[in-house]
């Protein structure tokens, strides 16, 4: 063999080495994110999700990809979006929001692809899992107790002792709406208050709902737990300030945005846990063996600056109970 031919042979073989090496690398797994909310307001939740993934060794764009499907508060879009992710062939579906509707849409779309959900409803009754400790199917996740705490949030009445009527803002498309309504009416009777329920499922309905509460002389407002409301928290907080309505919400992020008070579990911690579970499944764990996580810590956050603007005095006893007082 001539020297020139030998060099050409070696060079040609070397050129194929990178291609062969790439062919041997496993494809990057893809996570399908199905959310009832919108992208921009959910950025902080995605950061928490990515943190959980990183704890399991996965970094978006490096060794895992994420396909996003946002319903933008239109819950009836969730089933078709779930089908899109199944057709895409994702490795895991993360289904969050709409009181469990996202999880149910994913579960209906596939019985094979693993699902990690966030649900505000009982996942056993919803048909998502067989039991809390041993889910037994292709789904596991986190229970969000936000929608189950509406009665507890009526502690708002301590800040407005002279309010005979307390307004409640509900999203009628949320599957927990009926339970939320029943719970607040029962709690209101126990403290001798009247409840005025108004509803909104779009941004355009917010202003009319608040105006209605003022006409009904509501002395306070409970904004019921709902993913769409959470994605519009700055708008809701601004309306409460504009109509001078002392209001309580589900997540601490509302209080940080200027709301008077919030009470609920940590939504960012829940999303971090979703990321951890998703990473574990990508590494081979079965959702059937991963217990559904239930929050054990609930946060009371009070914004004293907002209280002052509303002319309210927050009792010292309530401040002492708070996990955080914003001054």
PDB file of C-alpha atoms in Angstrom:
ATOM      1  CA  UNK A   1       0.000   0.000   0.000  1.00  0.00           C
ATOM      2  CA  UNK A   2       1.335   3.420  -0.955  1.00  0.00           C
ATOM      3  CA  UNK A   3       1.872   5.940   1.853  1.00  0.00           C
ATOM      4  CA  UNK A   4      -0.660   8.345   0.289  1.00  0.00           C
ATOM      5  CA  UNK A   5      -3.371   5.632   0.170  1.00  0.00           C
ATOM      6  CA  UNK A   6      -2.647   4.600   3.771  1.00  0.00           C
ATOM      7  CA  UNK A   7      -3.054   8.174   5.050  1.00  0.00           C
ATOM      8  CA  UNK A   8      -6.329   8.517   3.127  1.00  0.00           C
ATOM      9  CA  UNK A   9      -7.615   5.275   4.641  1.00  0.00           C
ATOM     10  CA  UNK A  10      -6.770   6.377   8.191  1.00  0.00           C
ATOM     11  CA  UNK A  11      -8.277   9.816   7.634  1.00  0.00           C
ATOM     12  CA  UNK A  12     -11.508   8.334   6.315  1.00  0.00           C
ATOM     13  CA  UNK A  13     -11.840   6.021   9.290  1.00  0.00           C
ATOM     14  CA  UNK A  14     -11.200   8.832  11.750  1.00  0.00           C
ATOM     15  CA  UNK A  15     -13.919  10.899  10.131  1.00  0.00           C
ATOM     16  CA  UNK A  16     -16.460   8.205  10.930  1.00  0.00           C
ATOM     17  CA  UNK A  17     -15.495   7.907  14.611  1.00  0.00           C
ATOM     18  CA  UNK A  18     -17.538  10.935  15.891  1.00  0.00           C
ATOM     19  CA  UNK A  19     -20.577   9.704  13.945  1.00  0.00           C
ATOM     20  CA  UNK A  20     -20.261   6.241  15.445  1.00  0.00           C
ATOM     21  CA  UNK A  21     -19.822   7.685  18.938  1.00  0.00           C
ATOM     22  CA  UNK A  22     -22.917   9.834  18.528  1.00  0.00           C
ATOM     23  CA  UNK A  23     -24.891   6.860  17.272  1.00  0.00           C
ATOM     24  CA  UNK A  24     -24.046   4.954  20.439  1.00  0.00           C
ATOM     25  CA  UNK A  25     -25.285   7.746  22.741  1.00  0.00           C
ATOM     26  CA  UNK A  26     -28.833   7.243  24.043  1.00  0.00           C
ATOM     27  CA  UNK A  27     -31.348   9.875  22.872  1.00  0.00           C
ATOM     28  CA  UNK A  28     -32.065  12.737  25.265  1.00  0.00           C
ATOM     29  CA  UNK A  29     -35.255  11.960  27.248  1.00  0.00           C
ATOM     30  CA  UNK A  30     -38.151  14.370  26.779  1.00  0.00           C
ATOM     31  CA  UNK A  31     -40.515  15.460  29.562  1.00  0.00           C
ATOM     32  CA  UNK A  32     -43.969  16.642  28.544  1.00  0.00           C
ATOM     33  CA  UNK A  33     -45.286  19.468  30.741  1.00  0.00           C
ATOM     34  CA  UNK A  34     -49.078  19.798  30.674  1.00  0.00           C
ATOM     35  CA  UNK A  35     -50.299  22.856  32.581  1.00  0.00           C
ATOM     36  CA  UNK A  36     -53.646  24.565  32.955  1.00  0.00           C
ATOM     37  CA  UNK A  37     -51.887  27.903  33.450  1.00  0.00           C
ATOM     38  CA  UNK A  38     -49.834  30.255  31.241  1.00  0.00           C
ATOM     39  CA  UNK A  39     -46.090  30.307  30.667  1.00  0.00           C
ATOM     40  CA  UNK A  40     -45.036  33.745  31.930  1.00  0.00           C
ATOM     41  CA  UNK A  41     -46.784  33.696  35.349  1.00  0.00           C
ATOM     42  CA  UNK A  42     -45.508  30.144  35.916  1.00  0.00           C
ATOM     43  CA  UNK A  43     -41.810  30.970  35.485  1.00  0.00           C
ATOM     44  CA  UNK A  44     -41.074  30.735  39.208  1.00  0.00           C
ATOM     45  CA  UNK A  45     -42.772  27.330  39.374  1.00  0.00           C
ATOM     46  CA  UNK A  46     -40.691  26.075  36.465  1.00  0.00           C
ATOM     47  CA  UNK A  47     -37.572  27.173  38.335  1.00  0.00           C
ATOM     48  CA  UNK A  48     -38.667  25.032  41.285  1.00  0.00           C
ATOM     49  CA  UNK A  49     -39.380  22.101  38.942  1.00  0.00           C
ATOM     50  CA  UNK A  50     -35.934  22.436  37.371  1.00  0.00           C
ATOM     51  CA  UNK A  51     -34.365  22.535  40.826  1.00  0.00           C
ATOM     52  CA  UNK A  52     -35.996  19.204  41.647  1.00  0.00           C
ATOM     53  CA  UNK A  53     -34.805  17.750  38.345  1.00  0.00           C
ATOM     54  CA  UNK A  54     -31.263  18.919  39.053  1.00  0.00           C
ATOM     55  CA  UNK A  55     -31.352  17.140  42.425  1.00  0.00           C
ATOM     56  CA  UNK A  56     -31.914  13.957  40.420  1.00  0.00           C
ATOM     57  CA  UNK A  57     -29.105  14.791  38.024  1.00  0.00           C
ATOM     58  CA  UNK A  58     -31.074  16.285  35.132  1.00  0.00           C
ATOM     59  CA  UNK A  59     -30.471  19.709  33.584  1.00  0.00           C
ATOM     60  CA  UNK A  60     -32.823  21.014  30.904  1.00  0.00           C
ATOM     61  CA  UNK A  61     -30.996  21.397  27.608  1.00  0.00           C
ATOM     62  CA  UNK A  62     -28.049  19.254  28.714  1.00  0.00           C
ATOM     63  CA  UNK A  63     -29.376  15.781  29.403  1.00  0.00           C
ATOM     64  CA  UNK A  64     -33.145  16.266  29.323  1.00  0.00           C
ATOM     65  CA  UNK A  65     -35.578  18.261  27.171  1.00  0.00           C
ATOM     66  CA  UNK A  66     -39.007  19.615  28.097  1.00  0.00           C
ATOM     67  CA  UNK A  67     -41.971  20.001  25.742  1.00  0.00           C
ATOM     68  CA  UNK A  68     -44.414  22.604  27.090  1.00  0.00           C
ATOM     69  CA  UNK A  69     -48.176  22.622  26.611  1.00  0.00           C
ATOM     70  CA  UNK A  70     -50.061  25.526  28.232  1.00  0.00           C
ATOM     71  CA  UNK A  71     -53.864  25.714  28.419  1.00  0.00           C
ATOM     72  CA  UNK A  72     -53.754  29.421  29.390  1.00  0.00           C
ATOM     73  CA  UNK A  73     -56.642  28.992  31.816  1.00  0.00           C
ATOM     74  CA  UNK A  74     -58.853  27.299  29.199  1.00  0.00           C
ATOM     75  CA  UNK A  75     -59.324  24.004  30.979  1.00  0.00           C
ATOM     76  CA  UNK A  76     -61.256  22.425  28.112  1.00  0.00           C
ATOM     77  CA  UNK A  77     -58.034  22.435  26.051  1.00  0.00           C
ATOM     78  CA  UNK A  78     -56.250  20.041  28.406  1.00  0.00           C
ATOM     79  CA  UNK A  79     -57.424  16.750  26.816  1.00  0.00           C
ATOM     80  CA  UNK A  80     -56.196  17.677  23.329  1.00  0.00           C
ATOM     81  CA  UNK A  81     -52.895  19.012  24.705  1.00  0.00           C
ATOM     82  CA  UNK A  82     -52.381  15.749  26.601  1.00  0.00           C
ATOM     83  CA  UNK A  83     -52.940  13.772  23.398  1.00  0.00           C
ATOM     84  CA  UNK A  84     -50.301  15.930  21.657  1.00  0.00           C
ATOM     85  CA  UNK A  85     -47.727  14.969  24.271  1.00  0.00           C
ATOM     86  CA  UNK A  86     -48.585  11.284  23.994  1.00  0.00           C
ATOM     87  CA  UNK A  87     -48.170  11.441  20.216  1.00  0.00           C
ATOM     88  CA  UNK A  88     -44.862  13.224  20.732  1.00  0.00           C
ATOM     89  CA  UNK A  89     -43.663  10.117  22.581  1.00  0.00           C
ATOM     90  CA  UNK A  90     -42.457  11.861  25.732  1.00  0.00           C
ATOM     91  CA  UNK A  91     -40.813   9.787  28.464  1.00  0.00           C
ATOM     92  CA  UNK A  92     -42.810  11.315  31.346  1.00  0.00           C
ATOM     93  CA  UNK A  93     -45.805  13.670  31.543  1.00  0.00           C
ATOM     94  CA  UNK A  94     -45.869  16.299  34.296  1.00  0.00           C
ATOM     95  CA  UNK A  95     -49.528  17.324  34.689  1.00  0.00           C
ATOM     96  CA  UNK A  96     -50.366  20.301  36.906  1.00  0.00           C
ATOM     97  CA  UNK A  97     -53.281  22.560  37.715  1.00  0.00           C
ATOM     98  CA  UNK A  98     -57.022  22.923  37.205  1.00  0.00           C
ATOM     99  CA  UNK A  99     -57.792  21.122  40.454  1.00  0.00           C
ATOM    100  CA  UNK A 100     -56.688  17.793  38.978  1.00  0.00           C
ATOM    101  CA  UNK A 101     -58.132  18.208  35.465  1.00  0.00           C
ATOM    102  CA  UNK A 102     -54.653  18.252  33.910  1.00  0.00           C
ATOM    103  CA  UNK A 103     -53.811  14.980  35.647  1.00  0.00           C
ATOM    104  CA  UNK A 104     -57.096  13.401  34.574  1.00  0.00           C
ATOM    105  CA  UNK A 105     -56.547  14.523  30.976  1.00  0.00           C
ATOM    106  CA  UNK A 106     -53.102  12.918  30.974  1.00  0.00           C
ATOM    107  CA  UNK A 107     -54.438   9.737  32.581  1.00  0.00           C
ATOM    108  CA  UNK A 108     -57.169   9.491  29.954  1.00  0.00           C
ATOM    109  CA  UNK A 109     -54.652  10.014  27.160  1.00  0.00           C
ATOM    110  CA  UNK A 110     -52.268   7.243  28.262  1.00  0.00           C
ATOM    111  CA  UNK A 111     -52.100   4.258  30.580  1.00  0.00           C
ATOM    112  CA  UNK A 112     -48.479   3.579  29.669  1.00  0.00           C
ATOM    113  CA  UNK A 113     -46.423   6.787  29.836  1.00  0.00           C
ATOM    114  CA  UNK A 114     -45.534   7.652  33.471  1.00  0.00           C
ATOM    115  CA  UNK A 115     -47.375  10.676  34.881  1.00  0.00           C
ATOM    116  CA  UNK A 116     -46.317  12.941  37.769  1.00  0.00           C
ATOM    117  CA  UNK A 117     -49.244  15.116  38.801  1.00  0.00           C
ATOM    118  CA  UNK A 118     -50.221  17.955  41.067  1.00  0.00           C
ATOM    119  CA  UNK A 119     -53.829  17.533  42.184  1.00  0.00           C
ATOM    120  CA  UNK A 120     -56.139  19.526  44.415  1.00  0.00           C
ATOM    121  CA  UNK A 121     -58.676  16.697  44.519  1.00  0.00           C
ATOM    122  CA  UNK A 122     -58.486  13.267  46.120  1.00  0.00           C
ATOM    123  CA  UNK A 123     -56.395  11.300  43.583  1.00  0.00           C
ATOM    124  CA  UNK A 124     -58.074   8.027  44.603  1.00  0.00           C
ATOM    125  CA  UNK A 125     -61.601   9.344  43.957  1.00  0.00           C
ATOM    126  CA  UNK A 126     -60.366  10.943  40.744  1.00  0.00           C
ATOM    127  CA  UNK A 127     -59.136   7.550  39.544  1.00  0.00           C
ATOM    128  CA  UNK A 128     -55.521   8.656  39.317  1.00  0.00           C
ATOM    129  CA  UNK A 129     -54.118   6.133  41.815  1.00  0.00           C
ATOM    130  CA  UNK A 130     -55.206   2.988  43.638  1.00  0.00           C
ATOM    131  CA  UNK A 131     -53.858   4.177  46.986  1.00  0.00           C
ATOM    132  CA  UNK A 132     -51.694   6.941  48.431  1.00  0.00           C
ATOM    133  CA  UNK A 133     -48.812   4.701  49.538  1.00  0.00           C
ATOM    134  CA  UNK A 134     -48.898   2.356  46.526  1.00  0.00           C
ATOM    135  CA  UNK A 135     -50.338   4.214  43.525  1.00  0.00           C
ATOM    136  CA  UNK A 136     -50.241   1.011  41.509  1.00  0.00           C
ATOM    137  CA  UNK A 137     -50.563   2.433  37.989  1.00  0.00           C
ATOM    138  CA  UNK A 138     -48.695   4.839  35.737  1.00  0.00           C
ATOM    139  CA  UNK A 139     -49.298   7.934  37.872  1.00  0.00           C
ATOM    140  CA  UNK A 140     -48.084   9.458  41.139  1.00  0.00           C
ATOM    141  CA  UNK A 141     -47.487  12.980  42.369  1.00  0.00           C
ATOM    142  CA  UNK A 142     -48.422  15.644  44.881  1.00  0.00           C
ATOM    143  CA  UNK A 143     -51.698  16.481  46.604  1.00  0.00           C
ATOM    144  CA  UNK A 144     -52.244  20.225  46.880  1.00  0.00           C
ATOM    145  CA  UNK A 145     -54.531  20.945  49.827  1.00  0.00           C
ATOM    146  CA  UNK A 146     -55.171  24.506  48.644  1.00  0.00           C
ATOM    147  CA  UNK A 147     -58.785  23.912  47.641  1.00  0.00           C
ATOM    148  CA  UNK A 148     -59.479  22.059  50.899  1.00  0.00           C
ATOM    149  CA  UNK A 149     -58.449  25.003  53.083  1.00  0.00           C
ATOM    150  CA  UNK A 150     -61.136  27.526  52.165  1.00  0.00           C
ATOM    151  CA  UNK A 151     -62.898  27.160  55.528  1.00  0.00           C
ATOM    152  CA  UNK A 152     -59.602  27.749  57.321  1.00  0.00           C
ATOM    153  CA  UNK A 153     -59.013  30.887  55.260  1.00  0.00           C
ATOM    154  CA  UNK A 154     -62.166  32.430  56.671  1.00  0.00           C
ATOM    155  CA  UNK A 155     -59.970  33.353  59.628  1.00  0.00           C
ATOM    156  CA  UNK A 156     -59.889  36.593  57.634  1.00  0.00           C
ATOM    157  CA  UNK A 157     -62.943  37.572  59.687  1.00  0.00           C
ATOM    158  CA  UNK A 158     -60.610  38.271  62.629  1.00  0.00           C
ATOM    159  CA  UNK A 159     -59.203  41.200  60.653  1.00  0.00           C
ATOM    160  CA  UNK A 160     -62.637  42.547  59.713  1.00  0.00           C
ATOM    161  CA  UNK A 161     -64.748  41.841  62.831  1.00  0.00           C
ATOM    162  CA  UNK A 162     -67.472  44.271  61.754  1.00  0.00           C
ATOM    163  CA  UNK A 163     -67.962  42.739  58.313  1.00  0.00           C
ATOM    164  CA  UNK A 164     -71.382  41.069  58.196  1.00  0.00           C
ATOM    165  CA  UNK A 165     -70.770  39.882  54.634  1.00  0.00           C
ATOM    166  CA  UNK A 166     -67.594  38.260  53.282  1.00  0.00           C
ATOM    167  CA  UNK A 167     -67.224  37.812  49.545  1.00  0.00           C
ATOM    168  CA  UNK A 168     -65.872  34.682  47.895  1.00  0.00           C
ATOM    169  CA  UNK A 169     -64.425  34.685  44.381  1.00  0.00           C
ATOM    170  CA  UNK A 170     -64.660  31.269  42.669  1.00  0.00           C
ATOM    171  CA  UNK A 171     -63.723  29.917  39.253  1.00  0.00           C
ATOM    172  CA  UNK A 172     -66.835  27.971  38.185  1.00  0.00           C
ATOM    173  CA  UNK A 173     -64.798  25.810  35.773  1.00  0.00           C
ATOM    174  CA  UNK A 174     -62.629  24.457  38.587  1.00  0.00           C
ATOM    175  CA  UNK A 175     -63.732  20.911  39.547  1.00  0.00           C
ATOM    176  CA  UNK A 176     -63.370  21.847  43.220  1.00  0.00           C
ATOM    177  CA  UNK A 177     -65.775  24.802  42.946  1.00  0.00           C
ATOM    178  CA  UNK A 178     -68.777  22.974  44.389  1.00  0.00           C
ATOM    179  CA  UNK A 179     -66.788  21.658  47.356  1.00  0.00           C
ATOM    180  CA  UNK A 180     -65.258  25.083  47.934  1.00  0.00           C
ATOM    181  CA  UNK A 181     -68.710  26.688  47.974  1.00  0.00           C
ATOM    182  CA  UNK A 182     -70.074  24.148  50.446  1.00  0.00           C
ATOM    183  CA  UNK A 183     -67.056  24.473  52.730  1.00  0.00           C
ATOM    184  CA  UNK A 184     -67.153  28.276  52.966  1.00  0.00           C
ATOM    185  CA  UNK A 185     -70.911  28.362  53.571  1.00  0.00           C
ATOM    186  CA  UNK A 186     -70.548  25.825  56.391  1.00  0.00           C
ATOM    187  CA  UNK A 187     -67.636  27.740  57.927  1.00  0.00           C
ATOM    188  CA  UNK A 188     -69.469  31.070  57.593  1.00  0.00           C
ATOM    189  CA  UNK A 189     -72.480  29.777  59.515  1.00  0.00           C
ATOM    190  CA  UNK A 190     -70.193  28.682  62.353  1.00  0.00           C
ATOM    191  CA  UNK A 191     -68.824  32.229  62.752  1.00  0.00           C
ATOM    192  CA  UNK A 192     -72.108  34.026  62.112  1.00  0.00           C
ATOM    193  CA  UNK A 193     -71.178  35.593  58.784  1.00  0.00           C
ATOM    194  CA  UNK A 194     -73.014  35.801  55.477  1.00  0.00           C
ATOM    195  CA  UNK A 195     -71.213  34.706  52.299  1.00  0.00           C
ATOM    196  CA  UNK A 196     -71.576  36.457  48.928  1.00  0.00           C
ATOM    197  CA  UNK A 197     -70.243  34.242  46.109  1.00  0.00           C
ATOM    198  CA  UNK A 198     -69.153  35.738  42.780  1.00  0.00           C
ATOM    199  CA  UNK A 199     -67.544  33.869  39.901  1.00  0.00           C
ATOM    200  CA  UNK A 200     -64.971  34.542  37.202  1.00  0.00           C
ATOM    201  CA  UNK A 201     -63.216  32.271  34.730  1.00  0.00           C
ATOM    202  CA  UNK A 202     -61.632  34.940  32.508  1.00  0.00           C
ATOM    203  CA  UNK A 203     -59.746  38.174  33.107  1.00  0.00           C
ATOM    204  CA  UNK A 204     -62.613  40.138  31.608  1.00  0.00           C
ATOM    205  CA  UNK A 205     -64.924  38.986  34.401  1.00  0.00           C
ATOM    206  CA  UNK A 206     -62.715  40.089  37.298  1.00  0.00           C
ATOM    207  CA  UNK A 207     -63.709  43.747  37.436  1.00  0.00           C
ATOM    208  CA  UNK A 208     -67.441  43.015  37.361  1.00  0.00           C
ATOM    209  CA  UNK A 209     -67.027  40.446  40.134  1.00  0.00           C
ATOM    210  CA  UNK A 210     -65.250  42.935  42.409  1.00  0.00           C
ATOM    211  CA  UNK A 211     -67.763  45.667  41.636  1.00  0.00           C
ATOM    212  CA  UNK A 212     -70.571  43.272  42.552  1.00  0.00           C
ATOM    213  CA  UNK A 213     -68.954  42.527  45.914  1.00  0.00           C
ATOM    214  CA  UNK A 214     -68.737  46.223  46.717  1.00  0.00           C
ATOM    215  CA  UNK A 215     -72.404  46.735  45.795  1.00  0.00           C
ATOM    216  CA  UNK A 216     -73.293  43.843  48.126  1.00  0.00           C
ATOM    217  CA  UNK A 217     -71.299  45.608  50.893  1.00  0.00           C
ATOM    218  CA  UNK A 218     -68.805  42.797  51.346  1.00  0.00           C
ATOM    219  CA  UNK A 219     -66.364  43.735  54.093  1.00  0.00           C
ATOM    220  CA  UNK A 220     -63.731  41.204  53.089  1.00  0.00           C
ATOM    221  CA  UNK A 221     -62.846  38.770  50.311  1.00  0.00           C
ATOM    222  CA  UNK A 222     -61.691  35.159  50.120  1.00  0.00           C
ATOM    223  CA  UNK A 223     -60.147  34.377  46.725  1.00  0.00           C
ATOM    224  CA  UNK A 224     -60.633  30.631  46.328  1.00  0.00           C
ATOM    225  CA  UNK A 225     -57.776  28.376  45.316  1.00  0.00           C
ATOM    226  CA  UNK A 226     -57.473  28.125  41.542  1.00  0.00           C
ATOM    227  CA  UNK A 227     -54.520  27.861  39.106  1.00  0.00           C
ATOM    228  CA  UNK A 228     -55.971  30.518  36.804  1.00  0.00           C
ATOM    229  CA  UNK A 229     -56.342  32.934  39.707  1.00  0.00           C
ATOM    230  CA  UNK A 230     -52.761  32.190  40.733  1.00  0.00           C
ATOM    231  CA  UNK A 231     -51.544  33.013  37.227  1.00  0.00           C
ATOM    232  CA  UNK A 232     -53.327  36.383  37.492  1.00  0.00           C
ATOM    233  CA  UNK A 233     -52.354  37.134  41.083  1.00  0.00           C
ATOM    234  CA  UNK A 234     -50.958  40.636  40.437  1.00  0.00           C
ATOM    235  CA  UNK A 235     -54.181  41.677  38.729  1.00  0.00           C
ATOM    236  CA  UNK A 236     -56.319  40.280  41.559  1.00  0.00           C
ATOM    237  CA  UNK A 237     -54.188  41.943  44.238  1.00  0.00           C
ATOM    238  CA  UNK A 238     -54.425  45.267  42.384  1.00  0.00           C
ATOM    239  CA  UNK A 239     -58.229  44.990  42.141  1.00  0.00           C
ATOM    240  CA  UNK A 240     -58.533  44.252  45.861  1.00  0.00           C
ATOM    241  CA  UNK A 241     -56.502  47.388  46.591  1.00  0.00           C
ATOM    242  CA  UNK A 242     -58.528  49.456  44.141  1.00  0.00           C
ATOM    243  CA  UNK A 243     -61.846  48.384  45.679  1.00  0.00           C
ATOM    244  CA  UNK A 244     -60.397  48.552  49.224  1.00  0.00           C
ATOM    245  CA  UNK A 245     -61.274  44.931  49.973  1.00  0.00           C
ATOM    246  CA  UNK A 246     -59.237  43.087  52.624  1.00  0.00           C
ATOM    247  CA  UNK A 247     -58.537  39.731  50.967  1.00  0.00           C
ATOM    248  CA  UNK A 248     -57.003  36.362  51.740  1.00  0.00           C
ATOM    249  CA  UNK A 249     -55.469  34.047  49.138  1.00  0.00           C
ATOM    250  CA  UNK A 250     -53.972  30.561  48.845  1.00  0.00           C
ATOM    251  CA  UNK A 251     -50.226  31.064  48.232  1.00  0.00           C
ATOM    252  CA  UNK A 252     -47.551  33.195  49.884  1.00  0.00           C
ATOM    253  CA  UNK A 253     -46.732  34.671  46.452  1.00  0.00           C
ATOM    254  CA  UNK A 254     -49.976  36.677  46.696  1.00  0.00           C
ATOM    255  CA  UNK A 255     -48.858  38.293  49.953  1.00  0.00           C
ATOM    256  CA  UNK A 256     -45.448  38.970  48.453  1.00  0.00           C
ATOM    257  CA  UNK A 257     -47.233  40.702  45.563  1.00  0.00           C
ATOM    258  CA  UNK A 258     -49.033  43.008  48.003  1.00  0.00           C
ATOM    259  CA  UNK A 259     -52.027  40.986  49.203  1.00  0.00           C
ATOM    260  CA  UNK A 260     -53.128  41.342  52.810  1.00  0.00           C
ATOM    261  CA  UNK A 261     -52.821  37.708  53.867  1.00  0.00           C
ATOM    262  CA  UNK A 262     -52.265  34.200  52.493  1.00  0.00           C
ATOM    263  CA  UNK A 263     -52.584  30.712  53.892  1.00  0.00           C
ATOM    264  CA  UNK A 264     -51.619  27.412  52.271  1.00  0.00           C
ATOM    265  CA  UNK A 265     -48.830  24.961  51.669  1.00  0.00           C
ATOM    266  CA  UNK A 266     -45.734  25.912  49.642  1.00  0.00           C
ATOM    267  CA  UNK A 267     -46.432  25.628  45.921  1.00  0.00           C
ATOM    268  CA  UNK A 268     -42.748  26.014  45.031  1.00  0.00           C
ATOM    269  CA  UNK A 269     -41.812  23.123  47.308  1.00  0.00           C
ATOM    270  CA  UNK A 270     -44.518  21.033  45.624  1.00  0.00           C
ATOM    271  CA  UNK A 271     -43.072  21.736  42.181  1.00  0.00           C
ATOM    272  CA  UNK A 272     -39.576  20.927  43.402  1.00  0.00           C
ATOM    273  CA  UNK A 273     -40.888  17.555  44.601  1.00  0.00           C
ATOM    274  CA  UNK A 274     -42.535  16.995  41.219  1.00  0.00           C
ATOM    275  CA  UNK A 275     -39.129  17.566  39.638  1.00  0.00           C
ATOM    276  CA  UNK A 276     -37.504  15.085  42.022  1.00  0.00           C
ATOM    277  CA  UNK A 277     -40.094  12.396  41.236  1.00  0.00           C
ATOM    278  CA  UNK A 278     -39.789  13.033  37.500  1.00  0.00           C
ATOM    279  CA  UNK A 279     -36.022  12.595  37.712  1.00  0.00           C
ATOM    280  CA  UNK A 280     -36.395   9.367  39.678  1.00  0.00           C
ATOM    281  CA  UNK A 281     -38.762   7.966  37.053  1.00  0.00           C
ATOM    282  CA  UNK A 282     -36.351   8.904  34.266  1.00  0.00           C
ATOM    283  CA  UNK A 283     -33.720   6.890  36.147  1.00  0.00           C
ATOM    284  CA  UNK A 284     -35.945   3.836  36.191  1.00  0.00           C
ATOM    285  CA  UNK A 285     -38.265   4.165  39.208  1.00  0.00           C
ATOM    286  CA  UNK A 286     -41.873   3.109  38.671  1.00  0.00           C
ATOM    287  CA  UNK A 287     -44.666   5.577  39.531  1.00  0.00           C
ATOM    288  CA  UNK A 288     -46.587   2.587  40.884  1.00  0.00           C
ATOM    289  CA  UNK A 289     -44.073   2.389  43.749  1.00  0.00           C
ATOM    290  CA  UNK A 290     -43.647   6.112  44.517  1.00  0.00           C
ATOM    291  CA  UNK A 291     -46.099   7.228  47.257  1.00  0.00           C
ATOM    292  CA  UNK A 292     -48.251  10.262  46.589  1.00  0.00           C
ATOM    293  CA  UNK A 293     -46.740  13.142  48.580  1.00  0.00           C
ATOM    294  CA  UNK A 294     -48.947  15.081  50.981  1.00  0.00           C
ATOM    295  CA  UNK A 295     -47.800  18.466  52.323  1.00  0.00           C
ATOM    296  CA  UNK A 296     -47.252  18.722  56.061  1.00  0.00           C
ATOM    297  CA  UNK A 297     -46.352  22.405  56.400  1.00  0.00           C
ATOM    298  CA  UNK A 298     -48.774  25.285  55.859  1.00  0.00           C
ATOM    299  CA  UNK A 299     -47.718  28.929  55.756  1.00  0.00           C
ATOM    300  CA  UNK A 300     -49.535  31.978  57.091  1.00  0.00           C
ATOM    301  CA  UNK A 301     -48.103  35.178  55.598  1.00  0.00           C
ATOM    302  CA  UNK A 302     -49.321  38.656  56.568  1.00  0.00           C
ATOM    303  CA  UNK A 303     -48.490  41.892  54.779  1.00  0.00           C
ATOM    304  CA  UNK A 304     -48.528  44.692  57.373  1.00  0.00           C
ATOM    305  CA  UNK A 305     -47.890  47.355  54.741  1.00  0.00           C
ATOM    306  CA  UNK A 306     -51.121  46.388  53.016  1.00  0.00           C
ATOM    307  CA  UNK A 307     -52.960  46.224  56.340  1.00  0.00           C
ATOM    308  CA  UNK A 308     -51.892  49.804  57.074  1.00  0.00           C
ATOM    309  CA  UNK A 309     -53.050  50.965  53.628  1.00  0.00           C
ATOM    310  CA  UNK A 310     -56.458  49.390  54.323  1.00  0.00           C
ATOM    311  CA  UNK A 311     -56.651  50.963  57.775  1.00  0.00           C
ATOM    312  CA  UNK A 312     -56.578  47.586  59.531  1.00  0.00           C
ATOM    313  CA  UNK A 313     -54.848  46.541  62.715  1.00  0.00           C
ATOM    314  CA  UNK A 314     -53.503  43.002  62.715  1.00  0.00           C
ATOM    315  CA  UNK A 315     -53.836  41.512  66.228  1.00  0.00           C
ATOM    316  CA  UNK A 316     -50.536  40.590  67.857  1.00  0.00           C
ATOM    317  CA  UNK A 317     -51.900  37.097  68.426  1.00  0.00           C
ATOM    318  CA  UNK A 318     -52.270  36.632  64.658  1.00  0.00           C
ATOM    319  CA  UNK A 319     -48.847  38.083  63.956  1.00  0.00           C
ATOM    320  CA  UNK A 320     -47.302  35.596  66.375  1.00  0.00           C
ATOM    321  CA  UNK A 321     -48.964  32.742  64.493  1.00  0.00           C
ATOM    322  CA  UNK A 322     -47.651  33.935  61.137  1.00  0.00           C
ATOM    323  CA  UNK A 323     -44.748  32.189  59.436  1.00  0.00           C
ATOM    324  CA  UNK A 324     -43.795  35.521  57.912  1.00  0.00           C
ATOM    325  CA  UNK A 325     -44.825  39.109  58.509  1.00  0.00           C
ATOM    326  CA  UNK A 326     -44.032  41.450  55.622  1.00  0.00           C
ATOM    327  CA  UNK A 327     -43.299  44.976  56.807  1.00  0.00           C
TER     328      UNK A 327
END
